[in-house]
Short mmCIF file of C-alpha atoms in Angstrom, two decimals:
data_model
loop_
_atom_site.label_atom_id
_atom_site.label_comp_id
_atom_site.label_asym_id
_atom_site.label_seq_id
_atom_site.Cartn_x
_atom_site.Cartn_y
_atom_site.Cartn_z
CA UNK A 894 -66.69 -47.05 1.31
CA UNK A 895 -63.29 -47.00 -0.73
CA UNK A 896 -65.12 -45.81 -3.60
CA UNK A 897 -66.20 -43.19 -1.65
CA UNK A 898 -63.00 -42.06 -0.35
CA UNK A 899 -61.43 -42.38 -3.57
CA UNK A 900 -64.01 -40.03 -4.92
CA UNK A 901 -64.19 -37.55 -1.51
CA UNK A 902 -60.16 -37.58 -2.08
CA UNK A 903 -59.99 -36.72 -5.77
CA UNK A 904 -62.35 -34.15 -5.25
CA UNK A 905 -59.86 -32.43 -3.01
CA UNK A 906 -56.79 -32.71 -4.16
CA UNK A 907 -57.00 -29.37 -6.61
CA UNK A 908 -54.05 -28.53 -7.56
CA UNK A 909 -53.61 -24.60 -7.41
CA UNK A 910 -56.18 -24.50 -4.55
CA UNK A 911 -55.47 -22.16 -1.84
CA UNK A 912 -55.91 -24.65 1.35
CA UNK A 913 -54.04 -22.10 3.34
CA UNK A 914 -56.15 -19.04 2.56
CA UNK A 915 -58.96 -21.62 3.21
CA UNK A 916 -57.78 -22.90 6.46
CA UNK A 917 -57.10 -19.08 7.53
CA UNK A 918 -60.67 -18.49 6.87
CA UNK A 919 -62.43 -21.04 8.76
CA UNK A 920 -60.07 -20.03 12.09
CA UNK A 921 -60.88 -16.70 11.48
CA UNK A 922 -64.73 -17.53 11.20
CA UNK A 923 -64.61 -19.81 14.26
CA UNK A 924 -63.33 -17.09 16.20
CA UNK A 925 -65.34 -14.47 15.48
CA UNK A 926 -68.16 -16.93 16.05
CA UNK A 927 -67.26 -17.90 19.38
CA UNK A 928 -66.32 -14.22 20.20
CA UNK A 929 -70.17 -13.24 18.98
CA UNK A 930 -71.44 -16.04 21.46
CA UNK A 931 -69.18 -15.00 24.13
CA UNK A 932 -69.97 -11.37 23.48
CA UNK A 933 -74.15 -12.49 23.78
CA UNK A 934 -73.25 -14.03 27.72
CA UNK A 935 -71.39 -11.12 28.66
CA UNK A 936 -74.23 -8.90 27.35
CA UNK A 937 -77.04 -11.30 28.72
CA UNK A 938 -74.97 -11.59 32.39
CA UNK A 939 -74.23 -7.36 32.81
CA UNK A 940 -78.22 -6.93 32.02
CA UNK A 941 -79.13 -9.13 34.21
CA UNK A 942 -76.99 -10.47 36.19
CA UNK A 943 -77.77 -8.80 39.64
CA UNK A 944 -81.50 -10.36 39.25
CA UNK A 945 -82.29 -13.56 41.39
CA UNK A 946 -84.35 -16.11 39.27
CA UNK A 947 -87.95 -16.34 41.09
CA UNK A 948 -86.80 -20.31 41.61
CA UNK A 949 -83.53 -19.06 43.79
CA UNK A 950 -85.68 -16.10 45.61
CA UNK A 951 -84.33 -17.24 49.05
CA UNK A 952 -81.68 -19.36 48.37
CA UNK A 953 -78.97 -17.30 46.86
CA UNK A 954 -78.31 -13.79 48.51
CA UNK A 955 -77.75 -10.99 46.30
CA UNK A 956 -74.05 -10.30 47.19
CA UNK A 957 -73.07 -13.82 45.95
CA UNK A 958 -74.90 -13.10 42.52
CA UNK A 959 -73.40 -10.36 41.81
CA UNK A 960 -70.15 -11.83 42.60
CA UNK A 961 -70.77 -14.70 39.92
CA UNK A 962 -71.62 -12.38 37.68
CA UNK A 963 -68.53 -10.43 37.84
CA UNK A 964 -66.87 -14.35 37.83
CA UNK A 965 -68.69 -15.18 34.80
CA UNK A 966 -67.90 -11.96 32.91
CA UNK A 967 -63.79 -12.04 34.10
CA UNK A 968 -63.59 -15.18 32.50
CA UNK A 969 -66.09 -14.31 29.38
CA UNK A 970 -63.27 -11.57 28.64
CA UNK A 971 -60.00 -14.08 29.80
CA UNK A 972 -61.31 -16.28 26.78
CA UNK A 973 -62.01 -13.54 24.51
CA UNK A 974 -58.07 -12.35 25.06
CA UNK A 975 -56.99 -16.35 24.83
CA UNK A 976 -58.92 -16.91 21.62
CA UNK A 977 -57.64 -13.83 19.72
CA UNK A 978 -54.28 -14.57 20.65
CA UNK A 979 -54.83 -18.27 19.79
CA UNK A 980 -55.82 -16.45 15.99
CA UNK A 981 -53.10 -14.75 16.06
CA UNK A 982 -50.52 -17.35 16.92
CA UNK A 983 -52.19 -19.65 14.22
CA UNK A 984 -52.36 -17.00 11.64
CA UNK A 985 -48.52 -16.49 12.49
CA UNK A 986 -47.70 -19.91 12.20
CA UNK A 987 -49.19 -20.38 8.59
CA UNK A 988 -48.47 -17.01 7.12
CA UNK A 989 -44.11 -17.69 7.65
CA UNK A 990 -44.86 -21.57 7.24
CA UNK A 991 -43.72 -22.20 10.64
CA UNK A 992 -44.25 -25.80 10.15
CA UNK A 993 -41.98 -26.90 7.33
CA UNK A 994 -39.10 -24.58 8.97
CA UNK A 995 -40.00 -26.38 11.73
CA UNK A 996 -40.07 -29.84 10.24
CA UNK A 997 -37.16 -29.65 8.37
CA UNK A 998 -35.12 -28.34 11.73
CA UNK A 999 -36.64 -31.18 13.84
CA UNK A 1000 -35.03 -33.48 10.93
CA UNK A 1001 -31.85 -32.35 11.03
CA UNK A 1002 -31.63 -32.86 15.00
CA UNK A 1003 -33.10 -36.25 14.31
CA UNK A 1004 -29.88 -36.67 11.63
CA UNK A 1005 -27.57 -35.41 13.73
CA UNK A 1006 -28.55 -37.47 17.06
CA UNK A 1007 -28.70 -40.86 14.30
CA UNK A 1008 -25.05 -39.80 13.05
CA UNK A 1009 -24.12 -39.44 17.14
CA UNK A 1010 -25.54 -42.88 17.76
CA UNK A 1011 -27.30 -41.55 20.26
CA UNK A 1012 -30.40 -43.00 18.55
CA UNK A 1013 -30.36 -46.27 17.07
CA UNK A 1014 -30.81 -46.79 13.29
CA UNK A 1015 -34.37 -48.30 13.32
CA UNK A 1016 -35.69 -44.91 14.52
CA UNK A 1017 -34.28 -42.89 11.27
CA UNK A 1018 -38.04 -43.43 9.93
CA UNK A 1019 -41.13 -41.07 9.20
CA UNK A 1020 -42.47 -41.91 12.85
CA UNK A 1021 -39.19 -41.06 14.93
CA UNK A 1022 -39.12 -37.28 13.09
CA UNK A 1023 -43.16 -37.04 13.59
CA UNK A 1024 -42.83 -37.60 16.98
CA UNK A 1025 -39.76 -34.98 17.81
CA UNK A 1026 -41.39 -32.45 15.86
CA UNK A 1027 -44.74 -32.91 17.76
CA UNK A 1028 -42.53 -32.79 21.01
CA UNK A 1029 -41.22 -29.68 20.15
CA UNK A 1030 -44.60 -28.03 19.06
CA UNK A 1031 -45.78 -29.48 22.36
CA UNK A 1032 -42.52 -27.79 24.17
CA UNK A 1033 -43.23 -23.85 22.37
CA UNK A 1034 -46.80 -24.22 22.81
CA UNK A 1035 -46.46 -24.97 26.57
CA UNK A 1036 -43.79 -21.94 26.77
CA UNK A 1037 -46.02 -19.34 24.77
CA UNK A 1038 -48.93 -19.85 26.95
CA UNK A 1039 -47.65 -19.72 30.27
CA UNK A 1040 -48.39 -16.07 30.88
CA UNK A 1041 -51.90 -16.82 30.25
CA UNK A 1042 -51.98 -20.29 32.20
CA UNK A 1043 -50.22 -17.83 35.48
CA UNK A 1044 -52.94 -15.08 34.84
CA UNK A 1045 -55.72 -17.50 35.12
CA UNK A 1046 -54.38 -19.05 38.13
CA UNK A 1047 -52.78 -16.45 39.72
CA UNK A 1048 -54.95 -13.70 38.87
CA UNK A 1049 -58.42 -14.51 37.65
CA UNK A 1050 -59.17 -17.23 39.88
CA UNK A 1051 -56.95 -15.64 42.99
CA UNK A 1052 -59.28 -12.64 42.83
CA UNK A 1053 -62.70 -14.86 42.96
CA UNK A 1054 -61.23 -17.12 46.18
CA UNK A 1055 -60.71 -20.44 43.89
CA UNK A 1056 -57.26 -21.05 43.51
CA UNK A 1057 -55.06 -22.55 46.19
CA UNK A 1058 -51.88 -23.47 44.53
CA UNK A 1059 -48.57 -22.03 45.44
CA UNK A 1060 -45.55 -21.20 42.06
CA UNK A 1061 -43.91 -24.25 43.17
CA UNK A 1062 -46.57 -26.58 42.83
CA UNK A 1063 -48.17 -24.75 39.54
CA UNK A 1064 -44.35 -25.61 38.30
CA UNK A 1065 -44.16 -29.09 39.06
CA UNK A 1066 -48.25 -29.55 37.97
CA UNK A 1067 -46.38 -28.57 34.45
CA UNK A 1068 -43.31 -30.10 34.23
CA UNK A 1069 -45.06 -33.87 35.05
CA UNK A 1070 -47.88 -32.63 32.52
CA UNK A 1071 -45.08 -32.39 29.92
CA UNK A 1072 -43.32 -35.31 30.97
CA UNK A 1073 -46.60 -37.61 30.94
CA UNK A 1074 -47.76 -36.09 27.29
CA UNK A 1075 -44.12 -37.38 25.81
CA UNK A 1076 -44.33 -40.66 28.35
CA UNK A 1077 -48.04 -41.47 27.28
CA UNK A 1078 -48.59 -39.46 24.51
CA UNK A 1079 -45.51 -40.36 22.68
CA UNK A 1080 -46.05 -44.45 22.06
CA UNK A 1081 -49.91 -43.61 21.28
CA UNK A 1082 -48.81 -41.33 18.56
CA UNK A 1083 -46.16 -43.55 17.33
CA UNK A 1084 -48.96 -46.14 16.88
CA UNK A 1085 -51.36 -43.86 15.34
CA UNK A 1086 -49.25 -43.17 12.83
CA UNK A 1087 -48.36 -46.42 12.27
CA UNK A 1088 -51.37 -47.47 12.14
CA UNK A 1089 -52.23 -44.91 8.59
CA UNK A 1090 -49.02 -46.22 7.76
CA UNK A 1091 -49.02 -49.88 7.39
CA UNK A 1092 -53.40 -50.28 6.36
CA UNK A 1093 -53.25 -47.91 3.90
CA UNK A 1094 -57.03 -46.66 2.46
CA UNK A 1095 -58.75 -48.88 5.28
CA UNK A 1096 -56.63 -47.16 8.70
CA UNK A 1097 -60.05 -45.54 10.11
CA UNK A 1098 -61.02 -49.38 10.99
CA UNK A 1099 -58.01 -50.30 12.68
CA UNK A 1100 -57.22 -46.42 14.06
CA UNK A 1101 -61.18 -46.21 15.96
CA UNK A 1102 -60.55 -49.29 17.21
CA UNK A 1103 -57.02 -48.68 18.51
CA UNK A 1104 -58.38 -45.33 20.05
CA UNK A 1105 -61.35 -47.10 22.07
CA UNK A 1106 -58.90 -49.60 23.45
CA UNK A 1107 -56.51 -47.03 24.52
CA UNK A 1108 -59.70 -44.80 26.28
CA UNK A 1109 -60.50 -48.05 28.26
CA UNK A 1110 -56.85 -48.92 29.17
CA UNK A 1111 -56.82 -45.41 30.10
CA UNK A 1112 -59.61 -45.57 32.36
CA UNK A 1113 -57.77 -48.11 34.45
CA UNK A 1114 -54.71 -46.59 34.74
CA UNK A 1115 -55.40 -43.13 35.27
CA UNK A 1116 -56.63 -43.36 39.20
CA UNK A 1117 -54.09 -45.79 39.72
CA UNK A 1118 -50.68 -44.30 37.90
CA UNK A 1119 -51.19 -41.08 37.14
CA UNK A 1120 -54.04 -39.42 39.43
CA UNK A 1121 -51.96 -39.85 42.70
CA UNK A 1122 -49.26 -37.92 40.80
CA UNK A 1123 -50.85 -34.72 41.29
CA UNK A 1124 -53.74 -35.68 44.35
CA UNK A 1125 -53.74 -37.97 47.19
CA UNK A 1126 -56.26 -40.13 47.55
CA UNK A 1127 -57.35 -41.45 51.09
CA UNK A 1128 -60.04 -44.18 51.82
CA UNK A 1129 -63.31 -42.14 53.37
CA UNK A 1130 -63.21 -42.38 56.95
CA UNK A 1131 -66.08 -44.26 58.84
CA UNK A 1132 -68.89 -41.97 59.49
CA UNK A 1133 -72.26 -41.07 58.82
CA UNK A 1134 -71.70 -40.29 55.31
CA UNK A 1135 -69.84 -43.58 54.37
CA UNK A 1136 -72.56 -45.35 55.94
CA UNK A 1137 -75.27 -43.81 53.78
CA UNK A 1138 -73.06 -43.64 50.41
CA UNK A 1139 -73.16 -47.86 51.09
CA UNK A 1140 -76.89 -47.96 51.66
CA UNK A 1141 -77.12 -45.89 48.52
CA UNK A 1142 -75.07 -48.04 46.95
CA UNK A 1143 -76.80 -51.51 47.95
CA UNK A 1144 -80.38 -50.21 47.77
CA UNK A 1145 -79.29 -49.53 43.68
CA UNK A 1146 -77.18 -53.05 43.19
CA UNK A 1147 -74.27 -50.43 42.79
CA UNK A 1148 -70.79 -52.45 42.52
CA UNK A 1149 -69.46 -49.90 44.99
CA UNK A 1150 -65.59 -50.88 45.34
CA UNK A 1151 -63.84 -48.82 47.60
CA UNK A 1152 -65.17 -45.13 48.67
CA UNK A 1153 -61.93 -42.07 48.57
CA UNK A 1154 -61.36 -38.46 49.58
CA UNK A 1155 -59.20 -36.56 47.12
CA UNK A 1156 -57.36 -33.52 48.25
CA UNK A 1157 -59.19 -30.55 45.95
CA UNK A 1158 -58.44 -27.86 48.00
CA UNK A 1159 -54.58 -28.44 47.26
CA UNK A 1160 -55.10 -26.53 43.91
CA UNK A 1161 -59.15 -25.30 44.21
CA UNK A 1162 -61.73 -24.64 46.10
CA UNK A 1163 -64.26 -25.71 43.24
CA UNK A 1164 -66.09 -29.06 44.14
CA UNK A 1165 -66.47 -32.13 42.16
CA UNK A 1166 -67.31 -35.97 42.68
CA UNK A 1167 -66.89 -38.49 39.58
CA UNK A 1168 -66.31 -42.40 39.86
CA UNK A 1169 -63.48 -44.36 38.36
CA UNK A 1170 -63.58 -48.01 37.02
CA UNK A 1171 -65.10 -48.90 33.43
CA UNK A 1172 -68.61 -48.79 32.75
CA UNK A 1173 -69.14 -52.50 33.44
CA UNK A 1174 -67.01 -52.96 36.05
CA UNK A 1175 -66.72 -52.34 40.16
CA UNK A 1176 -66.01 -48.70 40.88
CA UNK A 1177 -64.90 -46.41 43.18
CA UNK A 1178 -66.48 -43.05 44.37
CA UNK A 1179 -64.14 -39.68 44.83
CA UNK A 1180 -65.35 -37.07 46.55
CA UNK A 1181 -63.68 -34.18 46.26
CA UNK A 1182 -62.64 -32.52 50.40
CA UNK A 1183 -64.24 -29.36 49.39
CA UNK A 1184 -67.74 -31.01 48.58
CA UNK A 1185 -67.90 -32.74 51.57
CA UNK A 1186 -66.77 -29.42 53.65
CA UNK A 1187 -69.78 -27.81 52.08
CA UNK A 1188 -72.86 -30.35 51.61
CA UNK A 1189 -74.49 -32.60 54.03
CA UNK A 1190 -74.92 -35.84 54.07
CA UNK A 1191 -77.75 -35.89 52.48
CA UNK A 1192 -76.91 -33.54 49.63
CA UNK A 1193 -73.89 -35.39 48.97
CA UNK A 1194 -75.89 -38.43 48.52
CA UNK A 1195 -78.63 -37.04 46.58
CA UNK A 1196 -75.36 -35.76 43.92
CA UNK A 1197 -74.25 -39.73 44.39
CA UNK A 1198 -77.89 -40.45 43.49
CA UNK A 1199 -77.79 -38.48 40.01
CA UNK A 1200 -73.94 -40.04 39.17
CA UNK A 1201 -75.50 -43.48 40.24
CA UNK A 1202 -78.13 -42.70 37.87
CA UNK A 1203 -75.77 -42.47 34.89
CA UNK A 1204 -74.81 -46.01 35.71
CA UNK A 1205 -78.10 -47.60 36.00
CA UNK A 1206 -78.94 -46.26 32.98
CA UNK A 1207 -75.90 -46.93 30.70
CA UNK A 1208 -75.41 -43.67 29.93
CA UNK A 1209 -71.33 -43.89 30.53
CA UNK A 1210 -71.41 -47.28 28.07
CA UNK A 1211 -73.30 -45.11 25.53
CA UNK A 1212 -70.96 -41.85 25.21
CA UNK A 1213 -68.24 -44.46 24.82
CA UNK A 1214 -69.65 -46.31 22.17
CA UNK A 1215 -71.06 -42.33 21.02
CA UNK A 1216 -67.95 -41.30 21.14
CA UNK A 1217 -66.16 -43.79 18.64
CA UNK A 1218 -68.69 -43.45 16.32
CA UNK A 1219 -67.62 -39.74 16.27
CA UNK A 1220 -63.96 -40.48 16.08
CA UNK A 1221 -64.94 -43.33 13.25
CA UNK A 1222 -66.10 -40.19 11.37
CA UNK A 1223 -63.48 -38.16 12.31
CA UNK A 1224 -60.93 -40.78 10.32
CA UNK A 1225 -63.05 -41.40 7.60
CA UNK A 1226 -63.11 -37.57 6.87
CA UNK A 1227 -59.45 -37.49 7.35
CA UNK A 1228 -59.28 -40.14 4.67
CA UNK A 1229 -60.38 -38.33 1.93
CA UNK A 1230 -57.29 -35.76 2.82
CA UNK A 1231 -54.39 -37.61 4.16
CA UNK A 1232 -52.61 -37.85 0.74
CA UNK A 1233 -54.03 -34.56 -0.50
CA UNK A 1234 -51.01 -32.54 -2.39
CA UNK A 1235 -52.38 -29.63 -3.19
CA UNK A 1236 -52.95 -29.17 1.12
CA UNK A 1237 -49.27 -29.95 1.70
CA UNK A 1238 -48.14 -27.82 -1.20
CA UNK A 1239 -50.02 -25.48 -0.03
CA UNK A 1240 -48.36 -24.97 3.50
CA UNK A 1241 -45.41 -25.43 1.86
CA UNK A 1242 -44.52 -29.22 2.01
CA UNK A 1243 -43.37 -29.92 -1.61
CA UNK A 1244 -41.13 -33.01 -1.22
CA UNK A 1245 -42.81 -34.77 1.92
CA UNK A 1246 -46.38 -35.02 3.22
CA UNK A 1247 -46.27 -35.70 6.89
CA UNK A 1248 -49.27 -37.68 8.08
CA UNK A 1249 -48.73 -35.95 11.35
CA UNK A 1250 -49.19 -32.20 9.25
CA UNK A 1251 -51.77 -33.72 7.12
CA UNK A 1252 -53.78 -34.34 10.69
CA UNK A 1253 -53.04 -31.14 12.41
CA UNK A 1254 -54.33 -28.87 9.15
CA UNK A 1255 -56.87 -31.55 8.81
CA UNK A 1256 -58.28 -30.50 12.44
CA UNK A 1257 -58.77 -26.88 10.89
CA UNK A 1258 -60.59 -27.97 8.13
CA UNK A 1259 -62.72 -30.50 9.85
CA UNK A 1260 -63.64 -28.03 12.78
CA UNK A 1261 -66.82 -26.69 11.56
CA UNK A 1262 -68.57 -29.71 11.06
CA UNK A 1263 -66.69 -31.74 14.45
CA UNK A 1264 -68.78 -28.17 16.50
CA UNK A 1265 -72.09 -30.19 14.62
CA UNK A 1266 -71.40 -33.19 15.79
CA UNK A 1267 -70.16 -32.23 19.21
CA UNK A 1268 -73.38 -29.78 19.46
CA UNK A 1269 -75.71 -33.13 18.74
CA UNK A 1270 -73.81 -35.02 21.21
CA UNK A 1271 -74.44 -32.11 24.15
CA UNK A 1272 -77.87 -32.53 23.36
CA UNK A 1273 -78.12 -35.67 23.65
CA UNK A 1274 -75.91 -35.38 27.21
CA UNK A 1275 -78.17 -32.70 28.50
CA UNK A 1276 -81.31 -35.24 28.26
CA UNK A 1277 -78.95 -37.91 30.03
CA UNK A 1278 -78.47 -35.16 32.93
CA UNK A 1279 -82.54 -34.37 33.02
CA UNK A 1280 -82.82 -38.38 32.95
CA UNK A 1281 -80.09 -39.13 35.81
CA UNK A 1282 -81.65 -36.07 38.20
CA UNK A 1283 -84.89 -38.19 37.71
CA UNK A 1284 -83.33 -41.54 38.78
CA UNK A 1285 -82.08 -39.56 41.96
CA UNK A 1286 -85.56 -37.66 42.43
CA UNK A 1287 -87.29 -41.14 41.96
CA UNK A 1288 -84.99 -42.22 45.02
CA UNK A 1289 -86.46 -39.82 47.43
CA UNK A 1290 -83.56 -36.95 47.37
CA UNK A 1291 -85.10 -34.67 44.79
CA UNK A 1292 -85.17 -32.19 47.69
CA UNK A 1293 -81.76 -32.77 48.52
CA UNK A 1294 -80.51 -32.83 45.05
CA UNK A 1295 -81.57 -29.24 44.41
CA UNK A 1296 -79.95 -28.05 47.91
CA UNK A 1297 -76.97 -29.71 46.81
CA UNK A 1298 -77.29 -28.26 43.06
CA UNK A 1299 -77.67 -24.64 44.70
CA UNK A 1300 -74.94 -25.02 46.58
CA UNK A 1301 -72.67 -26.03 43.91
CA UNK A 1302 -73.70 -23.24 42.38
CA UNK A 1303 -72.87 -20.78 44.48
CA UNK A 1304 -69.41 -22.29 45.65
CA UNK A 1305 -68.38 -22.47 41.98
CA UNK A 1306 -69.82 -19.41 41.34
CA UNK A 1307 -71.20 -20.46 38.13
CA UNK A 1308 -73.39 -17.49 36.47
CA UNK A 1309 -77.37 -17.62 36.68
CA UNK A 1310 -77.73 -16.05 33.57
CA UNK A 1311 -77.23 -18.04 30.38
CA UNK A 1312 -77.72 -16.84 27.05
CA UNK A 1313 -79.82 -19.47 24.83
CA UNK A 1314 -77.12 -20.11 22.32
CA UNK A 1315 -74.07 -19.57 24.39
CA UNK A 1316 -75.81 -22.27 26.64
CA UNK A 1317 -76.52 -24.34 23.52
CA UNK A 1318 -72.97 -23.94 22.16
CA UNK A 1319 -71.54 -24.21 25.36
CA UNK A 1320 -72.78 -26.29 27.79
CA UNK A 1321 -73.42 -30.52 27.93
CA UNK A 1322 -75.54 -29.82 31.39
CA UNK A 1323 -78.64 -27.98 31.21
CA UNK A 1324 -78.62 -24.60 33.11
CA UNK A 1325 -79.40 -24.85 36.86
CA UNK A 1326 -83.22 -23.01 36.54
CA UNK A 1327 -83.71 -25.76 34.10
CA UNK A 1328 -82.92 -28.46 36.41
CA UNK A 1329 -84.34 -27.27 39.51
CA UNK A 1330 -87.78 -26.69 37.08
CA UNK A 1331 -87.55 -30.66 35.62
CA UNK A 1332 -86.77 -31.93 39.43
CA UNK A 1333 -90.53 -30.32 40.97
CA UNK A 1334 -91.52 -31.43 37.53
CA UNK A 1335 -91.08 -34.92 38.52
CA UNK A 1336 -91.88 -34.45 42.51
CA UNK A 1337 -95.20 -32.94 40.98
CA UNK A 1338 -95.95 -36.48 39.43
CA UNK A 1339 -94.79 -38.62 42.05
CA UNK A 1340 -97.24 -36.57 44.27
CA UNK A 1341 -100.11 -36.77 42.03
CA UNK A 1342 -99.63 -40.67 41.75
CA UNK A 1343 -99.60 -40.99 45.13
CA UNK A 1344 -102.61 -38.74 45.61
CA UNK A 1345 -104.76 -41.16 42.81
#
C-alpha cells in the first residue's frame, strides 16, 4: 500500500501542472452535469406532471398533483440558481486566490492574539491557524448564503404551506448551528489534522478509524445534547397507537426503549419518523407531530414496520461499516495528494502547504469519482428500502404501508414524475410507483402461497 501511494503521489506532483485550471474544470463539469439532470426533471415533471399514474388513479386528486408539480419544479429551479452561484463563488475564490489572502490574514490574527496572550503559546502551531481559518470560511460562507437560506424558507417553502418558522427562531436555528460547528466541529478537526500530522504516510488507518468512532459517539449524543436544542421531545402519550407501536415492537424482538413525539410542526409541516440508539443497542422511536396528525394508527405502524425492518435486517450496521469503507478510500486517495507541491503552488501556497487546503482542493478533485461511489451505495440503499417494505408487507401491513406511503406523498408533496437518471443520480429510495408496484408484488406471492 505505501508503494502504492508513493507511486499514486509522484505521479501527481508535476511541477508546472495547472491544478487550478484543473480543479476549475471539474466544478464547472459537475455543474453543468447536475444542471443537465435537473434540467431532464423539470422537463419530465412540466410534460407530465398533471397525469395521475394508473397505480394512484383514486388516491391522489388532481389539484394536489399539480400542486407537487409546481413544488417539484420551484425547487428544480431554487437549485439551479444555488448551484450556479455556488460556481460562481468557487470560481471567485480560486481565480483572486482567496485562500492564501485568506490564510495568511487568519495568521496574522492568530500572531497578534499569541503576542496579546490572549492565547497561550502551545496553540502558535499549524492546527491552531487551520482551525481559525476554517472558522472564518465557516463564518463568510454562512453570511453569503443567507439570502438564499431566507428565500427557501421564507419564500419557496412559505408559498407551498411547509414552513412554520418565525425570523426569530430561523435566527437562533443559525446562530446555535454556528456555535455547535466551532463547539463540535472544532476539536474533531483539530484531531483530524493531527491525526495526518503525527502518522505520517499511514494516517488513512488511524483517520477511518477515528471518524467511525466519532459517528458512533455521535449517535449517542445527538438525541440527548444537541436534538433538544432545536425540538422538544415528549414521551408518547398512552393511547391506541403506543399500544400497537409495543405489540409491533414485541411481536419483532424489537429492543424498543422509550417511544417520543418531537415537535415538527415548530419549523415544518413535512413528516418524518427515524429511531435513535446504535445499531446494536436499545432504541427509541420519534415520531414526528405532523405524521401522527395525518396517518392512522395503522399506517403509522405499517411505516414503523418498514424502519423495524432495517433493523432486523442489519441494514443500519451495514451502511456504517459501508460507509467507512468509503471514507477508508476517501483518505487513501487523499494520500497520494496531501504533500503534492505543484497543487499548493498552484493556488498559490509557495512557502506552506496546509493539510487543511490540501483537503478542501482535494474534495474538488476527488468529486467525480466520490458521485461513483456514492451512486453504488444508493443502489445498494434502494434494494435495502424494496427489502425493508417486504419485512413490513410480510407482517400483514402491506396495505397499510402503501396508504401511509401515499399519504406521505402527498403531504410532502414530493413529485410523481421522476426522470430515470435524475432518480438514479438523485435519489437512495426508489420512486413511490416503484414501491407501491414491489409491495402487490409481494402480497401477490403471499396470496398465491396461501392459495397452494
Amino acid at each position: 500500500m505505501d508503494k502504492i501511494i508513493a507511486t499514486a503521489s509522484g505521479l501527481m506532483d508535476r511541477p508546472g501542472f495547472n491544478w487550478k485550471a484543473c480543479i476549475i474544470g471539474l466544478s464547472t463539469a459537475n455543474f453543468l452535469f447536475e444542471s443537465y439532470v435537473d434540467w431532464r426533471q423539470i422537463h419530465a415533471v412540466t410534460k407530465n406532471g398533471a397525469k395521475v399514474p394508473k397505480e394512484l388513479e383514486g388516491k391522489i386528486d388532481s389539484e394536489t398533483v399539480v400542486k407537487s408539480s409546481r413544488y417539484s419544479v420551484s425547487k428544480l429551479k431554487f437549485s439551479l440558481v444555488s448551484g450556479l452561484f455556488n460556481l460562481v463563488e468557487n470560481l471567485f475564490i480560486y481565480k483572486f486566490d482567496f485562500l492564501p489572502k485568506l490564510w495568511t490574514c487568519t495568521g496574522h490574527f492568530v500572531t497578534s492574539l499569541l503576542g496579546k496572550h490572549l492565547l497561550p503559546s502551545c496553540m502558535s502551531g499549524m492546527i491552531t491557524h487551520s482551525l481559525f481559518f476554517t472558522g472564518a470560511i465557516s463564518v463568510v460562507s454562512t453570511f453569503i448564503s443567507l439570502p438564499f437560506n431566507y428565500y427557501k424558507n421564507f419564500v419557496l417553502e412559505e408559498a407551498y404551506g411547509f414552513n412554520k418558522l418565525t425570523v426569530k427562531l430561523w435566527v437562533s436555528d443559525l446562530f446555535k448551528q454556528t456555535a455547535l460547528g466551532f463547539a463540535i466541529g472544532g476539536p474533531i478537526l483539530a484531531a483530524f489534522l493531527k491525526i495526518i500530522d503525527h502518522f505520517g504516510d499511514k494516517f488513512m488507518y488511524y483517520l477511518s478509524a477515528f471518524m467511525g468512532v466519532v459517528q458512533i459517539v455521535m449517535l449517542v449524543i445527538y438525541p440527548k445534547f444537541i436534538q433538544p436544542l432545536f425540538n422538544k421531545l415528549s414521551p408518547m402519550e398512552d393511547g391506541d397507537m403506543k399500544v400497537a407501536i409495543e405489540k409491533l415492537a414485541q411481536r419483532n424482538k424489537f429492543p424498543l426503549d422509550k417511544l417520543y413525539v418531537i415537535d415538527g410542526s415548530k419549523r415544518s409541516s413535512h413528516s418524518n419518523a427515524y429511531f435513535m440508539g446504535l445499531p446494536w443497542g436499545s432504541k427509541q422511536i420519534v415520531l414526528f407531530d405532523t405524521l401522527i396528525e395525518k396517518s392512522t394508527v395503522t399506517e403509522v405502524v405499517a411505516v414503523l414496520g418498514h424502519e423495524i425492518g432495517h433493523w432486523a435486517l442489519s441494514h443500519i450496521t451495514k451502511l456504517l461499516l459501508i460507509n467507512q469503507a468509503h471514507m477508508f478510500a476517501m483518505f487513501t486517495f487523499f494520500a497520494a495528494f496531501v504533500k503534492n507541491n505543484s497543487l499548493y503552488k498552484s493556488f498559490g501556497f509557495y512557502n506552506e502547504q496546509p493539510i487543511i487546503v490540501g483537503f478542501m482542493l482535494f474534495g474538488d478533485i476527488f468529486g467525480p469519482l466520490d458521485s461513483v461511489l456514492a451512486f453504488a451505495i444508493s443502489l445498494l440503499s434502494r434494494t435495502y428500502e424494496y427489502q425493508a417494505d417486504e419485512y413490513s408487507t410480510r407482517q400483514g401491513y402491506g396495505e397499510e404501508l402503501k396508504k401511509s406511503l401515499i399519504s406521505l406523498h402527498k403531504e410532502n408533496l414530493s413529485s410523481l414524475v421522476v426522470d430515470w437518471l435524475y432518480s438514479a443520480y438523485n435519489y437512495d429510495h426508489p420512486h413511490l410507483v416503484e414501491r407501491l408496484r414491489h409491495i402487490d408484488e409481494i402480497e401477490d406471492e403471499i396470496s398465491s402461497g396461501k392459495k397452494d
